[in-house]
Short mmCIF file of C-alpha atoms and ligand atoms in Angstrom, two decimals:
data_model
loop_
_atom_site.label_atom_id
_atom_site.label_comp_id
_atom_site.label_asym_id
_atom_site.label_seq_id
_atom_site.Cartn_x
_atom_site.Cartn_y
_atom_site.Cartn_z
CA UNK A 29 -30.45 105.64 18.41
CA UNK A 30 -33.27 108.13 17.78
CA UNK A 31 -34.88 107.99 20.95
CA UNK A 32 -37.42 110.42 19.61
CA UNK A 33 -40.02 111.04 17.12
CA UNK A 34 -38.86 112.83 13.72
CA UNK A 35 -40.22 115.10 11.63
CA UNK A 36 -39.94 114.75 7.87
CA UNK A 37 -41.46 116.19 4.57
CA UNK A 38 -43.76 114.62 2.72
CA UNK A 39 -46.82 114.41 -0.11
CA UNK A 40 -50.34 114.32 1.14
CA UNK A 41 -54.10 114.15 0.20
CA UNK A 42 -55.50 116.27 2.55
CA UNK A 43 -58.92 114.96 1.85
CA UNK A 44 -60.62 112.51 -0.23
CA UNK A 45 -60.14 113.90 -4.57
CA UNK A 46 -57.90 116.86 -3.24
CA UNK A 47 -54.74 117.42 -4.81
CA UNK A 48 -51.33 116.05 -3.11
CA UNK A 49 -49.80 118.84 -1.04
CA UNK A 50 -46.27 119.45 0.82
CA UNK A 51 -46.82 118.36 4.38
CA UNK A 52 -44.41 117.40 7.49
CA UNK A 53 -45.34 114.10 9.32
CA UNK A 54 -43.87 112.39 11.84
CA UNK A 55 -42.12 109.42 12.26
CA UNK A 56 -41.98 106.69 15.41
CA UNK A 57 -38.91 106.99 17.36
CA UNK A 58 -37.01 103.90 16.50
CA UNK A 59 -37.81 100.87 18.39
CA UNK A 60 -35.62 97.91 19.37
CA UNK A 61 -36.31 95.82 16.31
CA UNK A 62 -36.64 98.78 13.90
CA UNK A 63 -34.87 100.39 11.00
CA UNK A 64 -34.84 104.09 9.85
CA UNK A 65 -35.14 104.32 5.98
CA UNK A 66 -33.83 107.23 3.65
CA UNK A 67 -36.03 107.14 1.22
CA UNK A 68 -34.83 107.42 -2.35
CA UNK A 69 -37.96 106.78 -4.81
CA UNK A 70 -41.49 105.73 -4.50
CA UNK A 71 -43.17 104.42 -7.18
CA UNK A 72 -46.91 105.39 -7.85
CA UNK A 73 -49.01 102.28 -7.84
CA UNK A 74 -53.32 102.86 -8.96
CA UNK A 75 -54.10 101.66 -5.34
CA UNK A 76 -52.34 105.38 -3.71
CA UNK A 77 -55.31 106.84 -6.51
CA UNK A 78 -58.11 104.60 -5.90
CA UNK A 79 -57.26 105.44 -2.00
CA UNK A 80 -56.52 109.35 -1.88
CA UNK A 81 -59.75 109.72 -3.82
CA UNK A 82 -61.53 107.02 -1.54
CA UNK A 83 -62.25 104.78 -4.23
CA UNK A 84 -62.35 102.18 -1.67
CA UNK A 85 -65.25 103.80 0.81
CA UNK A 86 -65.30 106.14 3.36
CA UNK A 87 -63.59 105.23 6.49
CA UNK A 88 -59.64 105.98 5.21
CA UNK A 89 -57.63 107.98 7.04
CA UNK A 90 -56.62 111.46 5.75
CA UNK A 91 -54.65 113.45 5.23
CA UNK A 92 -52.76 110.24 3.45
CA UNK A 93 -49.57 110.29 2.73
CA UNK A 94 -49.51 107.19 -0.40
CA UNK A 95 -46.32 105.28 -1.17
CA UNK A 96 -46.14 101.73 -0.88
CA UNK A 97 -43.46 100.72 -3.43
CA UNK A 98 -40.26 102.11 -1.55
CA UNK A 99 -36.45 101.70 -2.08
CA UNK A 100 -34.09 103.95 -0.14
CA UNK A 101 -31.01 103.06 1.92
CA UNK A 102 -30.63 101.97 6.10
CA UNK A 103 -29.82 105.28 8.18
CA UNK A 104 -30.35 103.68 11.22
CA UNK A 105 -30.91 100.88 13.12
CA UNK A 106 -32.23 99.84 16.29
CA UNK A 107 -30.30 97.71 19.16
CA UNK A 108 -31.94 94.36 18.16
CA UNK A 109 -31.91 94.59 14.46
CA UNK A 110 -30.24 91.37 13.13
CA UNK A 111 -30.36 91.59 9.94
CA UNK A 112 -29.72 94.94 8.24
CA UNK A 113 -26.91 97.64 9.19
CA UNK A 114 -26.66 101.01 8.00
CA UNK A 115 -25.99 101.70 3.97
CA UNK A 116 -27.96 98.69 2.97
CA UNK A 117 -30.43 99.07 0.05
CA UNK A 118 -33.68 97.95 1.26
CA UNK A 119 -36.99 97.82 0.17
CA UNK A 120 -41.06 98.39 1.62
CA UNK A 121 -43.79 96.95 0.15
CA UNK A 122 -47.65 97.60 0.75
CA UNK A 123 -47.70 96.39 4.32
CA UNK A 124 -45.69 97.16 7.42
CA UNK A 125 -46.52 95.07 9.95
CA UNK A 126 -48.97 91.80 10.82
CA UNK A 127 -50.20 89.72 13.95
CA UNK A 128 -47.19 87.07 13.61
CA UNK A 129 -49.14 84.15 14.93
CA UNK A 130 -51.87 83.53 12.70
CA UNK A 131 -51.77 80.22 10.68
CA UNK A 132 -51.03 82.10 7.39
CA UNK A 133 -48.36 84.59 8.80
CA UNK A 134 -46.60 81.51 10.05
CA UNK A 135 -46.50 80.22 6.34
CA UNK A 136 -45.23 83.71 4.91
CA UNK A 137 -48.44 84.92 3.66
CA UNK A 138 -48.64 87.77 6.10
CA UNK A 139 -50.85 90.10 3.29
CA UNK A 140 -53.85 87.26 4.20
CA UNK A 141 -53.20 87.93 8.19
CA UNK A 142 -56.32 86.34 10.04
CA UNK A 143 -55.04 88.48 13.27
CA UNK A 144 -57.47 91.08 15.11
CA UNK A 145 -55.88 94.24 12.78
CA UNK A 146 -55.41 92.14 9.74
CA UNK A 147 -51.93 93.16 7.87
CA UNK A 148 -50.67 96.92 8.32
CA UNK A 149 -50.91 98.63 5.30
CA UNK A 150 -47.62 101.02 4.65
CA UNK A 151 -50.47 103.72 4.65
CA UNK A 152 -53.55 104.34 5.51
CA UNK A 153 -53.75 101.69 8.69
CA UNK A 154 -53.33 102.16 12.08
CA UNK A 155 -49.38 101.87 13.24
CA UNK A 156 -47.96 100.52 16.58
CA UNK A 157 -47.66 103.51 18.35
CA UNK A 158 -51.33 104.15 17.50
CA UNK A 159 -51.00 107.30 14.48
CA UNK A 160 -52.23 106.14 11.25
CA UNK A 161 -49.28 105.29 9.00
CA UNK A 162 -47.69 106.74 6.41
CA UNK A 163 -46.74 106.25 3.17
CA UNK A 164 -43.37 106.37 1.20
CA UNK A 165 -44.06 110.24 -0.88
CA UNK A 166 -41.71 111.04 2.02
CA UNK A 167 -38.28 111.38 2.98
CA UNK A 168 -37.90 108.72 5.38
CA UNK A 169 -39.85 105.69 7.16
CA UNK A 170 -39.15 103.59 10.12
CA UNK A 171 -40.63 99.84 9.68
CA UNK A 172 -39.72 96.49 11.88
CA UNK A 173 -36.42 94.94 10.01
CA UNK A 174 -38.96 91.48 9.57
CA UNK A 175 -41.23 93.98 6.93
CA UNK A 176 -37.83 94.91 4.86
CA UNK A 177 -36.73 93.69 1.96
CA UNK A 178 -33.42 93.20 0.36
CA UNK A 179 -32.75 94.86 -3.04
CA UNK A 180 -30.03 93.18 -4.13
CA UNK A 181 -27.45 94.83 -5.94
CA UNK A 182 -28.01 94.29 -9.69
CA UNK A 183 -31.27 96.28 -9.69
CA UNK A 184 -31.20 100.07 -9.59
CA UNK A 185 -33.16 101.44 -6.50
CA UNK A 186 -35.26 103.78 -8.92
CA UNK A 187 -36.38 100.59 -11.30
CA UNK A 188 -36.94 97.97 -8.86
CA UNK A 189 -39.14 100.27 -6.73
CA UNK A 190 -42.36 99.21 -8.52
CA UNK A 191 -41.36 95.77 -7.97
CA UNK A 192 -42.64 96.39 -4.45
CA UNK A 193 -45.94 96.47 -5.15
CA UNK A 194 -46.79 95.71 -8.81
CA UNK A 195 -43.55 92.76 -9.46
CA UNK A 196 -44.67 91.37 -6.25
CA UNK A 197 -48.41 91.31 -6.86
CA UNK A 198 -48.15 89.69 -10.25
CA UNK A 199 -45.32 87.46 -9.87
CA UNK A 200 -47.35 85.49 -6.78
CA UNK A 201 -50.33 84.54 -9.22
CA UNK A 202 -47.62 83.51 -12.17
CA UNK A 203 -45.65 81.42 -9.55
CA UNK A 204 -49.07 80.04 -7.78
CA UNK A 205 -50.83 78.89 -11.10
CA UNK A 206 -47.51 77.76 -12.34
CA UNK A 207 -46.80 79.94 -15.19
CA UNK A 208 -43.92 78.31 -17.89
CA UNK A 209 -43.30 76.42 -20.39
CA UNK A 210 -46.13 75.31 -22.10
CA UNK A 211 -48.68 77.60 -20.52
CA UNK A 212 -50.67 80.07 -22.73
CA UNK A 213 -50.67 83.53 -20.55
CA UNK A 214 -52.68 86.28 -21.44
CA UNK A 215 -52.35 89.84 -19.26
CA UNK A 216 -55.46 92.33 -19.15
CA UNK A 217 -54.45 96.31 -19.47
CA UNK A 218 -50.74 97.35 -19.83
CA UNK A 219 -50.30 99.54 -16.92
CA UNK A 220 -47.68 99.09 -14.07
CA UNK A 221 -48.73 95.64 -13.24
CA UNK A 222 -49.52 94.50 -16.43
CA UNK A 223 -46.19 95.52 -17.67
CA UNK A 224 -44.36 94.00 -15.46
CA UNK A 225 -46.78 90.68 -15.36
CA UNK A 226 -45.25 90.31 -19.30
CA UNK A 227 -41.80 90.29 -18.56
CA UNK A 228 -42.13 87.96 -15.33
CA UNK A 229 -44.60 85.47 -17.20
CA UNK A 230 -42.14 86.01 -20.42
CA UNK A 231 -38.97 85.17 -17.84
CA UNK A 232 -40.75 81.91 -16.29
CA UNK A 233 -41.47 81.02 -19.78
CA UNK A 234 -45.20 81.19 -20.57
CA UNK A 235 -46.27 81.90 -24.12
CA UNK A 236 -47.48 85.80 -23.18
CA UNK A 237 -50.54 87.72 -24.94
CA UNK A 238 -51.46 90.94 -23.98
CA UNK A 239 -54.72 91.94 -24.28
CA UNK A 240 -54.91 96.03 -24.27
CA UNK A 241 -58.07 98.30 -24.81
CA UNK A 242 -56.12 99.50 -28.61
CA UNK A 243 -52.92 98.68 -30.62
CA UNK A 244 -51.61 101.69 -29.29
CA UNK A 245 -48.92 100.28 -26.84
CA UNK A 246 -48.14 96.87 -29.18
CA UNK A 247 -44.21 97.92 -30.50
CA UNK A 248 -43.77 98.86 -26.30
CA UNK A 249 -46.03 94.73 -25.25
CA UNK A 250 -44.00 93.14 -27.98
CA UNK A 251 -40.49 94.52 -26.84
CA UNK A 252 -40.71 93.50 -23.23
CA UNK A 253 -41.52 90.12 -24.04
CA UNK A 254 -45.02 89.67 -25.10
CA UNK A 255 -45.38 87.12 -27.86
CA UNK A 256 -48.85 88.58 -29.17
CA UNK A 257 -50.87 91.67 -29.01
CA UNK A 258 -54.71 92.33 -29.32
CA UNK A 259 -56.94 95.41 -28.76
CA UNK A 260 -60.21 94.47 -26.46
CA UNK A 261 -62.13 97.51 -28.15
CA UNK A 262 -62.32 95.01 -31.31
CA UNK A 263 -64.77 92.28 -30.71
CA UNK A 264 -63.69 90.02 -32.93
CA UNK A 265 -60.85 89.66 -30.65
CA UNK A 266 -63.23 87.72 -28.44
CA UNK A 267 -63.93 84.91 -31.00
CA UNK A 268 -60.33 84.59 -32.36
CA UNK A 269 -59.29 83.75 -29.18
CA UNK A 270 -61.66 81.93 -27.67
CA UNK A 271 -60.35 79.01 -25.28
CA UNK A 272 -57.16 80.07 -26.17
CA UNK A 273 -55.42 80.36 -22.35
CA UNK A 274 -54.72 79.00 -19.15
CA UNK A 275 -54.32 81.49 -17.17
CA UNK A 276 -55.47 85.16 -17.22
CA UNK A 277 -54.14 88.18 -15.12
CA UNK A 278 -56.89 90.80 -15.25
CA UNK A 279 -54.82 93.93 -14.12
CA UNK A 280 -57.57 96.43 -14.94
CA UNK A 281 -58.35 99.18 -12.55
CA UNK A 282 -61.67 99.50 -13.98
CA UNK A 283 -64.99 97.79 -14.28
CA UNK A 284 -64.64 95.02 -16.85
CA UNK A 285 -66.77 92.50 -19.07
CA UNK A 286 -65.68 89.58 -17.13
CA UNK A 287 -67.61 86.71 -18.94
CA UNK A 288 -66.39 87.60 -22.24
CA UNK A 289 -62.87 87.67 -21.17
CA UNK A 290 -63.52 84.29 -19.27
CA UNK A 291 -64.88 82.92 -22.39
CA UNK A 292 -60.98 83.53 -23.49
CA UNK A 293 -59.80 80.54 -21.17
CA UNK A 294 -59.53 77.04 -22.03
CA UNK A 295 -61.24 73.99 -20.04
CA UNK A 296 -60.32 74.44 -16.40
CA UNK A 297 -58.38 77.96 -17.05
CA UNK A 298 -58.16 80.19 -13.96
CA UNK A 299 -58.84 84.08 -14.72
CA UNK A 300 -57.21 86.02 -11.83
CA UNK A 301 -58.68 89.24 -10.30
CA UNK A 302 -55.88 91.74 -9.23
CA UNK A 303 -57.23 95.04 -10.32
CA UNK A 304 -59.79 96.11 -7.61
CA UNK A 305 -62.09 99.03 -9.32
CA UNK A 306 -64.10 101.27 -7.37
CA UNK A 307 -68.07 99.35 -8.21
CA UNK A 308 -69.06 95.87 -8.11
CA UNK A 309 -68.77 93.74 -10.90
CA UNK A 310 -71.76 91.44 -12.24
CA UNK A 311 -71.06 87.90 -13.84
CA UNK A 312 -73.04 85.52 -15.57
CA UNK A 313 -72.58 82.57 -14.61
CA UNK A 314 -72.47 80.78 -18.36
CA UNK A 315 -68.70 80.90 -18.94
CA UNK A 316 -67.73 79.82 -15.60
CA UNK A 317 -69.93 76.60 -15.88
CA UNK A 318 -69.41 75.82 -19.11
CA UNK A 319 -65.94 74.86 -19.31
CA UNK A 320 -65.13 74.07 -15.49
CA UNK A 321 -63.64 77.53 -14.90
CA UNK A 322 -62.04 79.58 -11.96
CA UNK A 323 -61.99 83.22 -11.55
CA UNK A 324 -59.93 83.97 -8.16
CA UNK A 325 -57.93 86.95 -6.95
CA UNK A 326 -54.86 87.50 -5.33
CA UNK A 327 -53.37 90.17 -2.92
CA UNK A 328 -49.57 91.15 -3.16
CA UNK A 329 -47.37 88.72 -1.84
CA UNK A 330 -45.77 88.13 1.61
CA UNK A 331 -42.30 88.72 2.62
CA UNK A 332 -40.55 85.74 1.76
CA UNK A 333 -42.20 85.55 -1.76
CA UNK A 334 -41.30 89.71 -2.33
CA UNK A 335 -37.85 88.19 -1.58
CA UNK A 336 -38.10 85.86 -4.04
CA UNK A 337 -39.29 87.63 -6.55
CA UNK A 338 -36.85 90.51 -6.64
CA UNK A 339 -33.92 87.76 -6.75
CA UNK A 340 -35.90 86.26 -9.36
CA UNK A 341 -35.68 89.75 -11.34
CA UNK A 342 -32.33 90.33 -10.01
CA UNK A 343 -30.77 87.02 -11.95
CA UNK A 344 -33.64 87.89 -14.89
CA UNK A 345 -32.50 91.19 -15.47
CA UNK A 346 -36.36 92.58 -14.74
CA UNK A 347 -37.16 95.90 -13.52
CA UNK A 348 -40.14 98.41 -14.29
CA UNK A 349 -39.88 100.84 -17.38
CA UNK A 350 -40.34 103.92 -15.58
CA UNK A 351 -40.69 107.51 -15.74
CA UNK A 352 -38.60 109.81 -12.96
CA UNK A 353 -40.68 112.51 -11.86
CA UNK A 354 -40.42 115.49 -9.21
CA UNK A 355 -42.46 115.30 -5.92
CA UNK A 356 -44.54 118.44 -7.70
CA UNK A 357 -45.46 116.33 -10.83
CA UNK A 358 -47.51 113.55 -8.59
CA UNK A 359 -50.63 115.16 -9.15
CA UNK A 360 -49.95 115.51 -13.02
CA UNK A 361 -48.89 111.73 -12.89
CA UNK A 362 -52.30 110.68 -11.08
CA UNK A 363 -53.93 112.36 -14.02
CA UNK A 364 -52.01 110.77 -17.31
CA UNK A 365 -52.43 107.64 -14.90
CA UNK A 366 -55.93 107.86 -14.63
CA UNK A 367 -55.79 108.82 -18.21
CA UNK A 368 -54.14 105.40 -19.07
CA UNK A 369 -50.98 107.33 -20.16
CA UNK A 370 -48.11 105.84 -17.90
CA UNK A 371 -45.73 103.98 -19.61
CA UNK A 372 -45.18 102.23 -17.45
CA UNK A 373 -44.96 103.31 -14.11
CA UNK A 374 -44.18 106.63 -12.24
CA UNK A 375 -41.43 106.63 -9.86
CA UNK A 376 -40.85 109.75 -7.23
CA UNK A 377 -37.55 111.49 -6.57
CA UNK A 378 -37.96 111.48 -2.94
CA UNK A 379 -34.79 114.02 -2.49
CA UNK A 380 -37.45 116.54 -4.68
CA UNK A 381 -39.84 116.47 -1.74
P1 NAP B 7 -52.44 101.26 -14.14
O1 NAP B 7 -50.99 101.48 -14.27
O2 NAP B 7 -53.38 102.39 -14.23
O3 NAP B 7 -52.84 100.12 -15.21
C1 NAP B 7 -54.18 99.72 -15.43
C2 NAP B 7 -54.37 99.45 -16.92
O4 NAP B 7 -55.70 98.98 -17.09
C3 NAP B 7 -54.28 100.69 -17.79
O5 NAP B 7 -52.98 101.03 -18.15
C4 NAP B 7 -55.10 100.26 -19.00
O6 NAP B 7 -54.30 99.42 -19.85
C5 NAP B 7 -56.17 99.38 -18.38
N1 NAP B 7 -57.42 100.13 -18.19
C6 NAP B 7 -57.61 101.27 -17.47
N2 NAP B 7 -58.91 101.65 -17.53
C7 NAP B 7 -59.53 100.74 -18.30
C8 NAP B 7 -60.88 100.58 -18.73
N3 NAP B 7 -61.85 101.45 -18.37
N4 NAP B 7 -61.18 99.51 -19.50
C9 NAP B 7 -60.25 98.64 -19.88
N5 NAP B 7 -58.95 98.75 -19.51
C10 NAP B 7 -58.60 99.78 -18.73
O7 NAP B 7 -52.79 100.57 -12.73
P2 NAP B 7 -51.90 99.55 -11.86
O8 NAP B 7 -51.10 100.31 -10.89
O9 NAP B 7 -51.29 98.57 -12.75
O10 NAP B 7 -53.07 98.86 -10.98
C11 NAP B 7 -54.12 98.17 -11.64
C12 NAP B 7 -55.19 97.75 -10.64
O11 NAP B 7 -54.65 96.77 -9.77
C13 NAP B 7 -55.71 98.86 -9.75
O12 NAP B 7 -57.10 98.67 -9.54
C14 NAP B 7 -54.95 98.65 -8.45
O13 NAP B 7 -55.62 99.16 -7.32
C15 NAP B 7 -54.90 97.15 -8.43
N6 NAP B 7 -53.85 96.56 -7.60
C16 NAP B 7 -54.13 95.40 -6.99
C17 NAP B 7 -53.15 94.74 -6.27
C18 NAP B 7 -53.45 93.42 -5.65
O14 NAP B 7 -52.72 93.02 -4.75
N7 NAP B 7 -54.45 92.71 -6.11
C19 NAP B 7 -51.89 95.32 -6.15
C20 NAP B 7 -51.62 96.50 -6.81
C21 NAP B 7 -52.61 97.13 -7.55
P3 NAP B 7 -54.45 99.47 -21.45
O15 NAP B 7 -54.21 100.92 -21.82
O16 NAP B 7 -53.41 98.54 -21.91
O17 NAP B 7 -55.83 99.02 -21.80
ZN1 ZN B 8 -49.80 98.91 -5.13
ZN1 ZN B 9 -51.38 87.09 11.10
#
């Protein structure tokens, strides 16, 4: 068992809008209940951008090592590890670690943990043995086996990496508002979440419309399962489809007209918030009162739903449409990401670190 700390490469912000950089970090030495993780790809979700630029405030830790969609195989595990044994293909999603005991870590919903630290982000948080942790641009991790996932075998580990973070994070609001048959599901911004929101809604059977900023990306919305395409730079998208949907995933990473894309929903519709931009956002309050409608959010998903989800995509076929790139590309990938040019998500070649 590694009794002792290790030392590993990895891909840092050494402060807040600096570029990524080589670094070497280290790693807890394994602990009873923990498993060591070779990395093999980590996919690059908005929130490592909105965070190594400090999107999100002051107060983050850096340097920050990003990286919270990770797939890699078991190197090691630790005496009382139960569940996973060396060569299994395993998973980490945004959070590494939560207070256990709290009413909605009890029910599996361990991203909402009500504890005194909240849920441990993969990055960016403060870890057991006190260091801030680390994200997956690196070669290895070691996490609690109750924070892994299972990627089971159908998916390819460079694919289903996104499903850590963006599959997960858009599959719990299509589950929770009970996306299928019948429903009328329209997807904001076709990004790495949005992309991946079309072919889960499409797979639980929704009737899917993706609503982009142009027509630009229609041939790629249409193929992976969307049913109709409009551009939210014409207006007179707004008044076609007025009260058109029950349910809207707003995936933006960006300030957005919210009341004119509420105005989209049908009596009682539910718009849901997952892209979290750097401002606040103003509303009126007009379209929410005037046909009895919900805007909400929703935060990842917790372990036993991530579980679910990637068996869901397992027996669906579903993984992300991604682009491979080398550990020295991630700072040309935060750029074309920024620049809405991912199609649809970029996934690191940790052996490139
Ligand atoms: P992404 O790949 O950059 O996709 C965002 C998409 O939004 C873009 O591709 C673009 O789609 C659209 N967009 C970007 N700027 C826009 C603007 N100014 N106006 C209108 N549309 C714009 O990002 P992502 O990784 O999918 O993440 C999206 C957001 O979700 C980020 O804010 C991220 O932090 C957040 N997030 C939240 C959770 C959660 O648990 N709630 C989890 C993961 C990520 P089009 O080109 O099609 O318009
Ligand atoms: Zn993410
Ligand atoms: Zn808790």
């Amino acid at each position: 068992m590694t009794a002792q700390t290790t030392t590993v490469y990895a891909y840092a912000a050494p402060a807040p809008k600096a570029p990524l950089e080589r670094v070497t970090i280290a790693r807890r030495a394994l602990g009873t209940h923990d498993v060591l993780i070779d990395i093999k790809y980590a996919g690059i979700c908005h929130s490592d951008i909105h965070i190594a630029r400090a999107e999100w405030g002051e107060g983050g830790f850096f340097p920050v090592v990003p990286g919270h969609e990770i797939t890699g195989v078991i190197a090691e595990v630790g005496p009382g590890v139960t569940r996973y044994a060396a060569g299994d293909r395993v998973g980490v999603g945004c959070f590494v670690d939560s207070c256990r005991e709290c009413e909605n870590c009890r029910a599996g919903l361990q991203q909402y943990c009500t504890g005194e630290t909240g849920m441990v982000g993969t990055y960016s948080a403060t870890g057991r043995d006190g260091q801030p942790t680390q994200g997956g641009y690196s070669q290895s991790i070691v996490v609690d086996e109750d924070y892994v996932l299972r990627i089971p075998d159908a998916l390819p580990l460079d694919a289903a990496a996104p499903l850590l973070c963006a599959g997960v994070t858009t599959y719990s609001p299509l589950a929770y508002w009970q996306a299928g048959p019948g429903k009328k599901v329209a997807v904001v911004g076709l990004g790495g979440l949005g992309h991946l929101a079309v072919k889960i809604a499409h797979a639980m059977g929704a009737e899917v419309t993706v609503l982009s900023q142009s027509l630009r990306k229609k041939n790629d919305g249409l193929h992976l399962g969307a049913d109709h395409y409009h551009a939210t730079s014409d207006l007179s998208t707004f008044t076609a489809l007025a009260g058109s949907f029950d349910l809207i995933l707003n995936t933006v990473s960006a300030g957005l007209d919210l009341g004119a894309h509420l105005g989209l929903l049908k009596i009682g519709g539910t718009m849901v918030q997952l892209g979290v931009p750097e401002h606040p956002q103003s509303l009126s309050a007009f379209p929410l009162v005037a046909q009895r409608r919900s805007l909400s959010g929703s935060l990842i998903g917790g372990i036993p739903e991530t579980q679910q989800m990637l068996d869901f995509c397992a027996a669906h076929d579903i993984a992300a449409d991604i682009e491979l790139i080398r550990a020295d590309q991630i700072n040309e990938a935060y750029e074309r990401v920024l620049a809405s040019d991912v199609r649809y998500r970029f996934v690191i070649d940790t052996a490139t670190i």
